[in-house]
């Protein structure tokens, strides 16, 4: 690869840390910049210990973003977790990248953002539109669901003997977060022109939530069954578990979309991009059960 400098925004997050580690496997640390909101935090210190430059990147700080992106050739714009404000934050980052002369923006969108019924996709569609309007070359990493999204519910499932959801018999093509990180690193380090590329990324294998619950039971040796709820019932259960109402609504909506096939994809673009099979969901379940 050329001596392009790569900045990973939101590098202190779960996905961002993995991307930085993947980049370090093939590039010298001098080509990698970790963008974090808190340059004095533990994540920033860990990056610095690996000789990775750390810059403050706050999507809400337009002026600061322009400085942070100076001298950067390729930017990984990891979507903000500020649901409801993420589209405007992403527009700030895109405008700053253009001002700084960034040559490629890779953006973590959502699977089939242009056609999916998931409510979560709206801000991703707005961001994709902003990228097209910017004139900056871009690649879309349309990530499917992380297996860890469901694995996070394993402890309460074990405690109550039931895994709750609203996905019916819908099949989900999930992959581990590490798989998506490798895909991002592959695009950022590619010798091929990535401008205009759209990757629909999902796991090689698919499962229903009934099968997921059975895998939890197998890995733990404890009885766990899947209990399918209506979308409103599932949202209420999530709120009852302590999730904010807005976030609970998005998760319930996503499960309802999954029931209609919104999170299924059998194109295997993810494993082709990374050059290796995606992580089997049973492996992620087993790791979560072991804690």
PDB file of C-alpha atoms in Angstrom:
ATOM      1  CA  UNK A   1       0.000   0.000   0.000  1.00  0.00           C
ATOM      2  CA  UNK A   2       1.060   3.618  -0.496  1.00  0.00           C
ATOM      3  CA  UNK A   3       1.993   5.826   2.438  1.00  0.00           C
ATOM      4  CA  UNK A   4      -1.563   7.083   2.850  1.00  0.00           C
ATOM      5  CA  UNK A   5      -2.463   8.255   6.335  1.00  0.00           C
ATOM      6  CA  UNK A   6      -5.614   6.682   7.703  1.00  0.00           C
ATOM      7  CA  UNK A   7      -7.791   8.103  10.467  1.00  0.00           C
ATOM      8  CA  UNK A   8     -10.268   5.895  12.285  1.00  0.00           C
ATOM      9  CA  UNK A   9     -12.986   8.084  13.805  1.00  0.00           C
ATOM     10  CA  UNK A  10     -14.681   6.840  16.986  1.00  0.00           C
ATOM     11  CA  UNK A  11     -11.577   4.721  17.480  1.00  0.00           C
ATOM     12  CA  UNK A  12     -12.220   4.266  21.200  1.00  0.00           C
ATOM     13  CA  UNK A  13     -15.450   2.390  20.500  1.00  0.00           C
ATOM     14  CA  UNK A  14     -15.714  -1.386  20.256  1.00  0.00           C
ATOM     15  CA  UNK A  15     -15.516  -1.452  16.456  1.00  0.00           C
ATOM     16  CA  UNK A  16     -12.933   1.313  16.159  1.00  0.00           C
ATOM     17  CA  UNK A  17     -10.438  -0.377  18.476  1.00  0.00           C
ATOM     18  CA  UNK A  18     -10.629  -3.552  16.428  1.00  0.00           C
ATOM     19  CA  UNK A  19     -10.088  -1.656  13.175  1.00  0.00           C
ATOM     20  CA  UNK A  20      -6.976   0.052  14.555  1.00  0.00           C
ATOM     21  CA  UNK A  21      -5.588  -3.307  15.670  1.00  0.00           C
ATOM     22  CA  UNK A  22      -6.274  -4.792  12.220  1.00  0.00           C
ATOM     23  CA  UNK A  23      -4.550  -1.867  10.516  1.00  0.00           C
ATOM     24  CA  UNK A  24      -1.511  -2.327  12.727  1.00  0.00           C
ATOM     25  CA  UNK A  25      -1.128  -5.856  11.361  1.00  0.00           C
ATOM     26  CA  UNK A  26      -0.327  -4.518   7.892  1.00  0.00           C
ATOM     27  CA  UNK A  27       0.743  -0.891   8.318  1.00  0.00           C
ATOM     28  CA  UNK A  28       3.310   0.968  10.393  1.00  0.00           C
ATOM     29  CA  UNK A  29       1.802   2.901  13.277  1.00  0.00           C
ATOM     30  CA  UNK A  30       3.006   6.126  11.669  1.00  0.00           C
ATOM     31  CA  UNK A  31       0.291   5.790   8.995  1.00  0.00           C
ATOM     32  CA  UNK A  32      -2.562   5.344  11.483  1.00  0.00           C
ATOM     33  CA  UNK A  33      -4.396   8.036  13.445  1.00  0.00           C
ATOM     34  CA  UNK A  34      -6.945   7.238  16.143  1.00  0.00           C
ATOM     35  CA  UNK A  35      -9.741   9.780  16.441  1.00  0.00           C
ATOM     36  CA  UNK A  36     -11.279   9.866  19.920  1.00  0.00           C
ATOM     37  CA  UNK A  37     -13.569  12.207  21.825  1.00  0.00           C
ATOM     38  CA  UNK A  38     -11.395  12.070  24.944  1.00  0.00           C
ATOM     39  CA  UNK A  39      -7.660  12.296  24.155  1.00  0.00           C
ATOM     40  CA  UNK A  40      -6.885  11.829  27.860  1.00  0.00           C
ATOM     41  CA  UNK A  41      -8.892   8.617  28.245  1.00  0.00           C
ATOM     42  CA  UNK A  42      -7.630   5.070  28.689  1.00  0.00           C
ATOM     43  CA  UNK A  43      -8.288   4.147  25.056  1.00  0.00           C
ATOM     44  CA  UNK A  44      -6.192   7.093  23.857  1.00  0.00           C
ATOM     45  CA  UNK A  45      -3.362   6.087  26.178  1.00  0.00           C
ATOM     46  CA  UNK A  46      -3.514   2.529  24.832  1.00  0.00           C
ATOM     47  CA  UNK A  47      -3.227   3.807  21.258  1.00  0.00           C
ATOM     48  CA  UNK A  48      -0.323   6.056  22.170  1.00  0.00           C
ATOM     49  CA  UNK A  49       1.435   3.084  23.762  1.00  0.00           C
ATOM     50  CA  UNK A  50       1.306   1.432  20.336  1.00  0.00           C
ATOM     51  CA  UNK A  51       2.848   4.562  18.759  1.00  0.00           C
ATOM     52  CA  UNK A  52      -0.469   5.451  17.087  1.00  0.00           C
ATOM     53  CA  UNK A  53      -1.133   9.188  16.860  1.00  0.00           C
ATOM     54  CA  UNK A  54      -4.233  10.294  18.736  1.00  0.00           C
ATOM     55  CA  UNK A  55      -6.379  13.253  17.701  1.00  0.00           C
ATOM     56  CA  UNK A  56      -9.546  14.630  19.221  1.00  0.00           C
ATOM     57  CA  UNK A  57     -12.511  13.871  16.964  1.00  0.00           C
ATOM     58  CA  UNK A  58     -15.902  15.084  18.132  1.00  0.00           C
ATOM     59  CA  UNK A  59     -18.590  14.881  15.448  1.00  0.00           C
ATOM     60  CA  UNK A  60     -20.417  17.797  17.074  1.00  0.00           C
ATOM     61  CA  UNK A  61     -17.356  20.090  16.832  1.00  0.00           C
ATOM     62  CA  UNK A  62     -17.158  21.275  13.208  1.00  0.00           C
ATOM     63  CA  UNK A  63     -14.106  23.497  13.664  1.00  0.00           C
ATOM     64  CA  UNK A  64     -12.215  20.838  15.570  1.00  0.00           C
ATOM     65  CA  UNK A  65     -12.979  18.235  12.930  1.00  0.00           C
ATOM     66  CA  UNK A  66     -11.341  20.252  10.176  1.00  0.00           C
ATOM     67  CA  UNK A  67      -8.129  20.369  12.201  1.00  0.00           C
ATOM     68  CA  UNK A  68      -8.334  16.695  13.129  1.00  0.00           C
ATOM     69  CA  UNK A  69      -8.609  15.609   9.479  1.00  0.00           C
ATOM     70  CA  UNK A  70      -5.673  17.725   8.238  1.00  0.00           C
ATOM     71  CA  UNK A  71      -3.140  15.567   6.422  1.00  0.00           C
ATOM     72  CA  UNK A  72      -5.464  12.547   6.343  1.00  0.00           C
ATOM     73  CA  UNK A  73      -5.874  10.621   3.083  1.00  0.00           C
ATOM     74  CA  UNK A  74      -8.465   8.021   4.079  1.00  0.00           C
ATOM     75  CA  UNK A  75     -11.108   8.364   6.770  1.00  0.00           C
ATOM     76  CA  UNK A  76     -13.181   5.657   8.406  1.00  0.00           C
ATOM     77  CA  UNK A  77     -16.360   7.417   9.493  1.00  0.00           C
ATOM     78  CA  UNK A  78     -17.866   5.073  12.062  1.00  0.00           C
ATOM     79  CA  UNK A  79     -21.493   6.000  12.589  1.00  0.00           C
ATOM     80  CA  UNK A  80     -22.283   7.974  15.719  1.00  0.00           C
ATOM     81  CA  UNK A  81     -24.246   6.361  18.528  1.00  0.00           C
ATOM     82  CA  UNK A  82     -26.205   9.600  19.063  1.00  0.00           C
ATOM     83  CA  UNK A  83     -29.442   8.328  17.553  1.00  0.00           C
ATOM     84  CA  UNK A  84     -31.511  11.276  16.399  1.00  0.00           C
ATOM     85  CA  UNK A  85     -28.471  13.518  15.976  1.00  0.00           C
ATOM     86  CA  UNK A  86     -26.171  11.239  14.042  1.00  0.00           C
ATOM     87  CA  UNK A  87     -27.111  12.504  10.559  1.00  0.00           C
ATOM     88  CA  UNK A  88     -26.202  16.094  11.434  1.00  0.00           C
ATOM     89  CA  UNK A  89     -23.014  14.934  13.164  1.00  0.00           C
ATOM     90  CA  UNK A  90     -22.034  12.913  10.113  1.00  0.00           C
ATOM     91  CA  UNK A  91     -22.632  15.925   7.873  1.00  0.00           C
ATOM     92  CA  UNK A  92     -20.203  17.881  10.069  1.00  0.00           C
ATOM     93  CA  UNK A  93     -17.571  15.186   9.594  1.00  0.00           C
ATOM     94  CA  UNK A  94     -18.119  14.952   5.840  1.00  0.00           C
ATOM     95  CA  UNK A  95     -17.848  18.717   5.382  1.00  0.00           C
ATOM     96  CA  UNK A  96     -14.669  18.801   7.470  1.00  0.00           C
ATOM     97  CA  UNK A  97     -13.180  15.907   5.487  1.00  0.00           C
ATOM     98  CA  UNK A  98     -13.858  17.753   2.261  1.00  0.00           C
ATOM     99  CA  UNK A  99     -12.277  20.911   3.635  1.00  0.00           C
ATOM    100  CA  UNK A 100      -9.205  18.948   4.736  1.00  0.00           C
ATOM    101  CA  UNK A 101      -8.771  17.285   1.355  1.00  0.00           C
ATOM    102  CA  UNK A 102      -9.495  13.726   2.464  1.00  0.00           C
ATOM    103  CA  UNK A 103      -9.344  11.472  -0.595  1.00  0.00           C
ATOM    104  CA  UNK A 104     -11.658   8.656   0.586  1.00  0.00           C
ATOM    105  CA  UNK A 105     -14.367   8.351   3.235  1.00  0.00           C
ATOM    106  CA  UNK A 106     -15.421   4.828   4.210  1.00  0.00           C
ATOM    107  CA  UNK A 107     -18.709   4.981   6.119  1.00  0.00           C
ATOM    108  CA  UNK A 108     -20.270   2.264   8.287  1.00  0.00           C
ATOM    109  CA  UNK A 109     -23.877   2.238   7.118  1.00  0.00           C
ATOM    110  CA  UNK A 110     -26.546  -0.456   7.523  1.00  0.00           C
ATOM    111  CA  UNK A 111     -27.382  -3.495   5.398  1.00  0.00           C
ATOM    112  CA  UNK A 112     -29.324  -2.500   2.265  1.00  0.00           C
ATOM    113  CA  UNK A 113     -29.779   1.021   3.626  1.00  0.00           C
ATOM    114  CA  UNK A 114     -31.582   2.135   0.475  1.00  0.00           C
ATOM    115  CA  UNK A 115     -34.367  -0.459   0.692  1.00  0.00           C
ATOM    116  CA  UNK A 116     -34.527  -1.791   4.265  1.00  0.00           C
ATOM    117  CA  UNK A 117     -37.716  -1.154   6.265  1.00  0.00           C
ATOM    118  CA  UNK A 118     -35.746  -0.677   9.493  1.00  0.00           C
ATOM    119  CA  UNK A 119     -36.344   2.689  11.146  1.00  0.00           C
ATOM    120  CA  UNK A 120     -32.680   2.701  12.130  1.00  0.00           C
ATOM    121  CA  UNK A 121     -31.767   3.158   8.464  1.00  0.00           C
ATOM    122  CA  UNK A 122     -33.196   6.656   8.064  1.00  0.00           C
ATOM    123  CA  UNK A 123     -30.157   8.521   9.384  1.00  0.00           C
ATOM    124  CA  UNK A 124     -27.870   6.208   7.427  1.00  0.00           C
ATOM    125  CA  UNK A 125     -29.746   7.099   4.233  1.00  0.00           C
ATOM    126  CA  UNK A 126     -29.353  10.786   5.060  1.00  0.00           C
ATOM    127  CA  UNK A 127     -25.619  10.268   5.569  1.00  0.00           C
ATOM    128  CA  UNK A 128     -25.245   8.350   2.316  1.00  0.00           C
ATOM    129  CA  UNK A 129     -27.009  11.217   0.532  1.00  0.00           C
ATOM    130  CA  UNK A 130     -24.636  13.717   2.144  1.00  0.00           C
ATOM    131  CA  UNK A 131     -21.665  11.685   0.965  1.00  0.00           C
ATOM    132  CA  UNK A 132     -22.969  11.659  -2.602  1.00  0.00           C
ATOM    133  CA  UNK A 133     -23.509  15.415  -2.507  1.00  0.00           C
ATOM    134  CA  UNK A 134     -20.072  16.142  -1.023  1.00  0.00           C
ATOM    135  CA  UNK A 135     -18.004  15.257  -4.056  1.00  0.00           C
ATOM    136  CA  UNK A 136     -15.536  13.350  -1.853  1.00  0.00           C
ATOM    137  CA  UNK A 137     -14.892   9.773  -3.032  1.00  0.00           C
ATOM    138  CA  UNK A 138     -16.558   7.344  -0.640  1.00  0.00           C
ATOM    139  CA  UNK A 139     -17.178   3.664   0.034  1.00  0.00           C
ATOM    140  CA  UNK A 140     -20.213   2.347   1.874  1.00  0.00           C
ATOM    141  CA  UNK A 141     -19.707  -0.452   4.378  1.00  0.00           C
ATOM    142  CA  UNK A 142     -23.314  -1.478   4.830  1.00  0.00           C
ATOM    143  CA  UNK A 143     -22.911  -3.584   7.930  1.00  0.00           C
ATOM    144  CA  UNK A 144     -25.466  -6.167   8.919  1.00  0.00           C
ATOM    145  CA  UNK A 145     -26.245  -7.007  12.531  1.00  0.00           C
ATOM    146  CA  UNK A 146     -23.443  -7.818  14.954  1.00  0.00           C
ATOM    147  CA  UNK A 147     -23.883 -11.226  16.584  1.00  0.00           C
ATOM    148  CA  UNK A 148     -22.871  -9.466  19.816  1.00  0.00           C
ATOM    149  CA  UNK A 149     -26.120  -7.473  19.632  1.00  0.00           C
ATOM    150  CA  UNK A 150     -27.961 -10.676  20.500  1.00  0.00           C
ATOM    151  CA  UNK A 151     -25.206 -12.171  22.648  1.00  0.00           C
ATOM    152  CA  UNK A 152     -25.651  -9.215  25.036  1.00  0.00           C
ATOM    153  CA  UNK A 153     -29.023 -10.712  26.004  1.00  0.00           C
ATOM    154  CA  UNK A 154     -27.586 -14.092  26.955  1.00  0.00           C
ATOM    155  CA  UNK A 155     -27.188 -13.403  30.724  1.00  0.00           C
ATOM    156  CA  UNK A 156     -30.883 -12.558  31.266  1.00  0.00           C
ATOM    157  CA  UNK A 157     -31.846 -15.460  28.982  1.00  0.00           C
ATOM    158  CA  UNK A 158     -29.883 -17.834  31.198  1.00  0.00           C
ATOM    159  CA  UNK A 159     -31.358 -16.287  34.328  1.00  0.00           C
ATOM    160  CA  UNK A 160     -34.943 -16.684  33.142  1.00  0.00           C
ATOM    161  CA  UNK A 161     -34.683 -19.638  30.766  1.00  0.00           C
ATOM    162  CA  UNK A 162     -36.089 -17.587  27.904  1.00  0.00           C
ATOM    163  CA  UNK A 163     -34.620 -15.472  25.118  1.00  0.00           C
ATOM    164  CA  UNK A 164     -37.022 -12.684  24.163  1.00  0.00           C
ATOM    165  CA  UNK A 165     -37.485 -11.158  20.736  1.00  0.00           C
ATOM    166  CA  UNK A 166     -39.945 -10.174  18.030  1.00  0.00           C
ATOM    167  CA  UNK A 167     -38.236 -11.650  14.962  1.00  0.00           C
ATOM    168  CA  UNK A 168     -40.545 -14.646  14.556  1.00  0.00           C
ATOM    169  CA  UNK A 169     -39.004 -17.152  12.171  1.00  0.00           C
ATOM    170  CA  UNK A 170     -36.963 -14.507  10.345  1.00  0.00           C
ATOM    171  CA  UNK A 171     -33.420 -15.553   9.545  1.00  0.00           C
ATOM    172  CA  UNK A 172     -30.555 -13.310  10.595  1.00  0.00           C
ATOM    173  CA  UNK A 173     -27.206 -13.243   8.804  1.00  0.00           C
ATOM    174  CA  UNK A 174     -25.110 -11.809  11.612  1.00  0.00           C
ATOM    175  CA  UNK A 175     -21.340 -11.676  11.952  1.00  0.00           C
ATOM    176  CA  UNK A 176     -18.974 -10.854  14.774  1.00  0.00           C
ATOM    177  CA  UNK A 177     -17.842  -7.280  15.257  1.00  0.00           C
ATOM    178  CA  UNK A 178     -14.298  -8.432  14.463  1.00  0.00           C
ATOM    179  CA  UNK A 179     -15.433  -9.555  11.005  1.00  0.00           C
ATOM    180  CA  UNK A 180     -16.774  -6.095  10.176  1.00  0.00           C
ATOM    181  CA  UNK A 181     -13.583  -4.510  11.525  1.00  0.00           C
ATOM    182  CA  UNK A 182     -11.467  -6.639   9.186  1.00  0.00           C
ATOM    183  CA  UNK A 183     -13.670  -5.565   6.277  1.00  0.00           C
ATOM    184  CA  UNK A 184     -13.165  -1.895   7.113  1.00  0.00           C
ATOM    185  CA  UNK A 185      -9.405  -2.380   7.355  1.00  0.00           C
ATOM    186  CA  UNK A 186      -9.402  -4.181   3.994  1.00  0.00           C
ATOM    187  CA  UNK A 187     -11.146  -1.267   2.282  1.00  0.00           C
ATOM    188  CA  UNK A 188      -8.937   1.345   3.954  1.00  0.00           C
ATOM    189  CA  UNK A 189      -5.735  -0.417   2.880  1.00  0.00           C
ATOM    190  CA  UNK A 190      -6.839  -1.550  -0.581  1.00  0.00           C
ATOM    191  CA  UNK A 191      -4.660  -0.702  -3.571  1.00  0.00           C
ATOM    192  CA  UNK A 192      -7.805  -0.675  -5.708  1.00  0.00           C
ATOM    193  CA  UNK A 193      -9.886   2.475  -6.121  1.00  0.00           C
ATOM    194  CA  UNK A 194     -12.673   2.229  -3.525  1.00  0.00           C
ATOM    195  CA  UNK A 195     -14.564   5.338  -4.606  1.00  0.00           C
ATOM    196  CA  UNK A 196     -18.202   4.458  -5.288  1.00  0.00           C
ATOM    197  CA  UNK A 197     -17.979   0.930  -3.882  1.00  0.00           C
ATOM    198  CA  UNK A 198     -20.991  -0.334  -1.941  1.00  0.00           C
ATOM    199  CA  UNK A 199     -20.511  -3.433   0.200  1.00  0.00           C
ATOM    200  CA  UNK A 200     -23.529  -5.289   1.592  1.00  0.00           C
ATOM    201  CA  UNK A 201     -21.889  -7.038   4.544  1.00  0.00           C
ATOM    202  CA  UNK A 202     -23.364  -9.922   6.527  1.00  0.00           C
ATOM    203  CA  UNK A 203     -22.467 -13.299   7.989  1.00  0.00           C
ATOM    204  CA  UNK A 204     -21.958 -16.435   5.933  1.00  0.00           C
ATOM    205  CA  UNK A 205     -24.552 -18.341   7.942  1.00  0.00           C
ATOM    206  CA  UNK A 206     -28.013 -17.401   9.151  1.00  0.00           C
ATOM    207  CA  UNK A 207     -30.161 -18.447  12.094  1.00  0.00           C
ATOM    208  CA  UNK A 208     -33.549 -17.849  13.637  1.00  0.00           C
ATOM    209  CA  UNK A 209     -33.807 -16.668  17.218  1.00  0.00           C
ATOM    210  CA  UNK A 210     -35.212 -20.080  18.127  1.00  0.00           C
ATOM    211  CA  UNK A 211     -31.970 -21.587  16.842  1.00  0.00           C
ATOM    212  CA  UNK A 212     -29.997 -18.921  18.699  1.00  0.00           C
ATOM    213  CA  UNK A 213     -31.760 -19.821  21.953  1.00  0.00           C
ATOM    214  CA  UNK A 214     -31.061 -23.501  21.327  1.00  0.00           C
ATOM    215  CA  UNK A 215     -27.377 -22.687  20.875  1.00  0.00           C
ATOM    216  CA  UNK A 216     -27.368 -20.846  24.215  1.00  0.00           C
ATOM    217  CA  UNK A 217     -28.883 -23.932  25.834  1.00  0.00           C
ATOM    218  CA  UNK A 218     -26.297 -26.170  24.179  1.00  0.00           C
ATOM    219  CA  UNK A 219     -23.347 -24.004  25.240  1.00  0.00           C
ATOM    220  CA  UNK A 220     -24.564 -23.501  28.800  1.00  0.00           C
ATOM    221  CA  UNK A 221     -26.181 -26.848  29.548  1.00  0.00           C
ATOM    222  CA  UNK A 222     -29.209 -24.947  30.830  1.00  0.00           C
ATOM    223  CA  UNK A 223     -32.741 -24.875  29.362  1.00  0.00           C
ATOM    224  CA  UNK A 224     -33.334 -21.769  27.230  1.00  0.00           C
ATOM    225  CA  UNK A 225     -36.219 -21.322  24.801  1.00  0.00           C
ATOM    226  CA  UNK A 226     -37.140 -18.505  22.471  1.00  0.00           C
ATOM    227  CA  UNK A 227     -40.231 -16.514  23.381  1.00  0.00           C
ATOM    228  CA  UNK A 228     -41.581 -14.522  20.467  1.00  0.00           C
ATOM    229  CA  UNK A 229     -43.380 -11.304  21.371  1.00  0.00           C
ATOM    230  CA  UNK A 230     -45.219  -8.694  19.378  1.00  0.00           C
ATOM    231  CA  UNK A 231     -43.230  -5.570  18.597  1.00  0.00           C
ATOM    232  CA  UNK A 232     -45.015  -3.498  21.301  1.00  0.00           C
ATOM    233  CA  UNK A 233     -44.568  -6.301  23.852  1.00  0.00           C
ATOM    234  CA  UNK A 234     -40.872  -6.594  23.093  1.00  0.00           C
ATOM    235  CA  UNK A 235     -40.384  -2.847  23.350  1.00  0.00           C
ATOM    236  CA  UNK A 236     -42.143  -2.851  26.723  1.00  0.00           C
ATOM    237  CA  UNK A 237     -39.916  -5.698  27.919  1.00  0.00           C
ATOM    238  CA  UNK A 238     -36.797  -3.794  26.885  1.00  0.00           C
ATOM    239  CA  UNK A 239     -37.983  -0.644  28.637  1.00  0.00           C
ATOM    240  CA  UNK A 240     -38.724  -2.766  31.694  1.00  0.00           C
ATOM    241  CA  UNK A 241     -35.146  -4.026  31.554  1.00  0.00           C
ATOM    242  CA  UNK A 242     -33.896  -0.444  31.790  1.00  0.00           C
ATOM    243  CA  UNK A 243     -33.349   0.576  28.159  1.00  0.00           C
ATOM    244  CA  UNK A 244     -34.323   4.121  27.127  1.00  0.00           C
ATOM    245  CA  UNK A 245     -37.674   4.143  25.359  1.00  0.00           C
ATOM    246  CA  UNK A 246     -36.297   5.457  22.060  1.00  0.00           C
ATOM    247  CA  UNK A 247     -33.538   2.864  21.889  1.00  0.00           C
ATOM    248  CA  UNK A 248     -35.924   0.101  22.937  1.00  0.00           C
ATOM    249  CA  UNK A 249     -38.242   1.139  20.128  1.00  0.00           C
ATOM    250  CA  UNK A 250     -35.442   0.932  17.562  1.00  0.00           C
ATOM    251  CA  UNK A 251     -34.459  -2.550  18.735  1.00  0.00           C
ATOM    252  CA  UNK A 252     -38.043  -3.766  18.662  1.00  0.00           C
ATOM    253  CA  UNK A 253     -38.504  -2.268  15.200  1.00  0.00           C
ATOM    254  CA  UNK A 254     -35.329  -4.022  14.038  1.00  0.00           C
ATOM    255  CA  UNK A 255     -36.575  -7.385  15.288  1.00  0.00           C
ATOM    256  CA  UNK A 256     -39.898  -6.806  13.551  1.00  0.00           C
ATOM    257  CA  UNK A 257     -37.984  -6.011  10.364  1.00  0.00           C
ATOM    258  CA  UNK A 258     -35.914  -9.161  10.789  1.00  0.00           C
ATOM    259  CA  UNK A 259     -39.155 -11.138  10.831  1.00  0.00           C
ATOM    260  CA  UNK A 260     -39.668  -9.882   7.265  1.00  0.00           C
ATOM    261  CA  UNK A 261     -36.133 -10.745   6.142  1.00  0.00           C
ATOM    262  CA  UNK A 262     -34.516  -7.328   6.631  1.00  0.00           C
ATOM    263  CA  UNK A 263     -31.433  -8.779   8.338  1.00  0.00           C
ATOM    264  CA  UNK A 264     -30.929 -11.756   6.025  1.00  0.00           C
ATOM    265  CA  UNK A 265     -28.325 -11.701   3.265  1.00  0.00           C
ATOM    266  CA  UNK A 266     -26.641 -14.615   1.520  1.00  0.00           C
ATOM    267  CA  UNK A 267     -24.282 -12.738  -0.819  1.00  0.00           C
ATOM    268  CA  UNK A 268     -21.201 -13.497   1.331  1.00  0.00           C
ATOM    269  CA  UNK A 269     -19.619 -10.185   0.379  1.00  0.00           C
ATOM    270  CA  UNK A 270     -18.159  -9.882   3.879  1.00  0.00           C
ATOM    271  CA  UNK A 271     -16.133 -13.091   3.762  1.00  0.00           C
ATOM    272  CA  UNK A 272     -14.998 -12.339   0.219  1.00  0.00           C
ATOM    273  CA  UNK A 273     -13.799  -8.899   1.257  1.00  0.00           C
ATOM    274  CA  UNK A 274     -11.863 -10.182   4.267  1.00  0.00           C
ATOM    275  CA  UNK A 275     -10.642 -13.364   2.600  1.00  0.00           C
ATOM    276  CA  UNK A 276     -11.840 -15.599   5.428  1.00  0.00           C
ATOM    277  CA  UNK A 277     -15.140 -17.113   6.640  1.00  0.00           C
ATOM    278  CA  UNK A 278     -17.147 -15.026   9.081  1.00  0.00           C
ATOM    279  CA  UNK A 279     -17.181 -16.045  12.740  1.00  0.00           C
ATOM    280  CA  UNK A 280     -19.828 -18.754  13.363  1.00  0.00           C
ATOM    281  CA  UNK A 281     -22.552 -17.478  15.665  1.00  0.00           C
ATOM    282  CA  UNK A 282     -22.103 -20.574  17.847  1.00  0.00           C
ATOM    283  CA  UNK A 283     -18.558 -19.398  18.590  1.00  0.00           C
ATOM    284  CA  UNK A 284     -19.784 -15.979  19.743  1.00  0.00           C
ATOM    285  CA  UNK A 285     -22.509 -17.613  21.847  1.00  0.00           C
ATOM    286  CA  UNK A 286     -20.025 -19.984  23.492  1.00  0.00           C
ATOM    287  CA  UNK A 287     -17.687 -17.100  24.342  1.00  0.00           C
ATOM    288  CA  UNK A 288     -20.554 -15.083  25.835  1.00  0.00           C
ATOM    289  CA  UNK A 289     -21.741 -18.028  27.919  1.00  0.00           C
ATOM    290  CA  UNK A 290     -18.248 -18.500  29.344  1.00  0.00           C
ATOM    291  CA  UNK A 291     -18.223 -14.792  30.181  1.00  0.00           C
TER     292      UNK A 291
END
